[in-house]
């Protein structure tokens, strides 16, 4: 009864148009746009600050970035919680659960504004507590980002708990990249995430060469040293505080002295050692080598030191900013460019990835934050508030493809096109930058502090009649920043107003800097539940997702519990019943042992092109030890299944070993689920039963694999290793044959009636075959299977299901016809199963 009352009260609260101190109607703000992929309105209302300005592009991109964030949130495991991906396909070079350190700091800067802090806290801890995380694969300002998070949430326990890990991580940077002679850090541009740049291209290692003293890494490490010093101060660790304060001073002194090119008035890359072609150590770009004496060589990274307010004020460094808004240098309609335009190596690449001219959102975001700092904090007249807003508007408009919100790796700076830089299945909706923080701290001027105070210093254009940032959580308080020129838009007074918990705290008739005290509030955190359904562990059988129909293409069972849900196309993340017979189907999570669960969330998918609709009905069941039974005491957020939302079902805590969702499809339609989550309190000492015997007759323990051709680039043994991992596969790449085969010799004769083929597709040299045939060995010759049914009929990437009249045999082979050998396009598989 108590759970039922709580649930009903929660639904009531969510139904109220306005909550305490709220200015904007949240549903109205969401309804302004039609681009939404994730339509879980409750998630947005519970998690994000809301924004309204006269600039629809800025607003649309702001909400799109939150929508995009939900694509990249990954629940890794009950032990680690949430992490965040950069690419949607979790490429081979990513760390555990797909995270890559290159953009972690920009992620954290944006995520610190989320109301539910579980996401960002998990992500901050992931880098130090999760085996296989890679915090130093790329340069980043991780300690600084965690410190900036503290300035928002005032969570002393989090940052002080990470202090020792941050100190150890900094020591790793020093061991790997500190140049003692110069007193600076050195690394290559590629490890800034900025490969194929104008410095590396002067060396034989054009992709990753040219180690140097760069404005990026040295600024990052200066900021990290300051952050660690500040965190140490919170704990009274005077020794660590002083040590890292001195480290920061040394980095700053040396870099401002050695990294500033007085002739070109810019912070520039300086080579660490001699390079081929006459490049000398300790010389700037184009100071020596083939282009010695060339007046160019400026890269957008030269603005990075201001991201952290590192350069001294009024010391002449501000002259660098005269190049940003000049069309002869960095300014472009969809820029800035990453290299000044007159450079001899300036190049706008047609395909990914080059940092020699294309505009990259990663760099644009850095430049915008740096620019906001310069406008506010430095005495100069090179860039203005109007310039900042012009660049922010460009950045917002760049987030478009075919008129809809979108972002990929890099864009053409004159046209804004993402062509060649938005690889399907890889860099769609690319999460390698920030935007939310530029709006919150830059445009709306909310500058978080590490004290009981707040600075609001907006860069709102003078011509705007209104702007509002609402429902921001700061030090446990609810903040609203309002600009209302006439006072008639929001009826909260004329001019600039700041409300805290619904009460007016500060105001001004004009847009100006406001500083005022804010008493931090301690907010009791809700009970932290863990998702017991997820399985991202390679080699772990449980928890196991299964279904009445295995799926097809990318719509496979493993997607049901991979910790991620999204609804974008063409790259999907779901299981579906497309090609299944009948209207009834089911999906199941087998935990491998009893788990305490009190809430299940089901993320249903709709897709008109694939005839996928919400089920007309569904039931949630559990295995009671003898049979399937409906979970008692269920309360649903939605009475009927809703697509693109979390269909939450809550019930009194129940120990379950398996759960099943029984589904009834609409007539002539399939059903699809992106994710099933099972939430409950974390308990230690839970046991898991042994995995059952593998029934896949092609598994390497019971079958031997062979092929007509083996590519030197692949791992042919991966084809039957039991792991459906596209990064480990067999392909026929560069085969001399128009057709090739793969075969499996079973350990004895068995009855076979189904083949599941997981086709590899890199959208380049390996793509789905034009056709395939399944054959069996009859003791004398290879024979084609009979009454063969292919699902789908034409081969596609990922799962292809082939069923046929059962045959008793000890050998099965699949013969593929390659897509286009003349153009070096062949076929491949990353797993094959026989049943």
GROMACS .gro file of C-alpha atoms in nm, residues 2 102 121 217 365 505 515 574 694 734 793 823:
model
   12
    2UNK     CA    1   0.286   0.237   0.087
  102UNK     CA    2   3.954   1.224  -2.541
  121UNK     CA    3   2.916   1.080  -1.048
  217UNK     CA    4   4.831   1.929  -2.296
  365UNK     CA    5   3.350   2.422  -2.800
  505UNK     CA    6   1.781   3.699  -0.501
  515UNK     CA    7   2.752   3.838  -0.747
  574UNK     CA    8   1.723  -0.308  -3.052
  694UNK     CA    9   2.667  -2.434  -2.536
  734UNK     CA   10   4.161  -0.902  -5.100
  793UNK     CA   11   1.616  -1.257  -4.816
  823UNK     CA   12   3.660  -0.258  -5.648
   0.00000   0.00000   0.00000
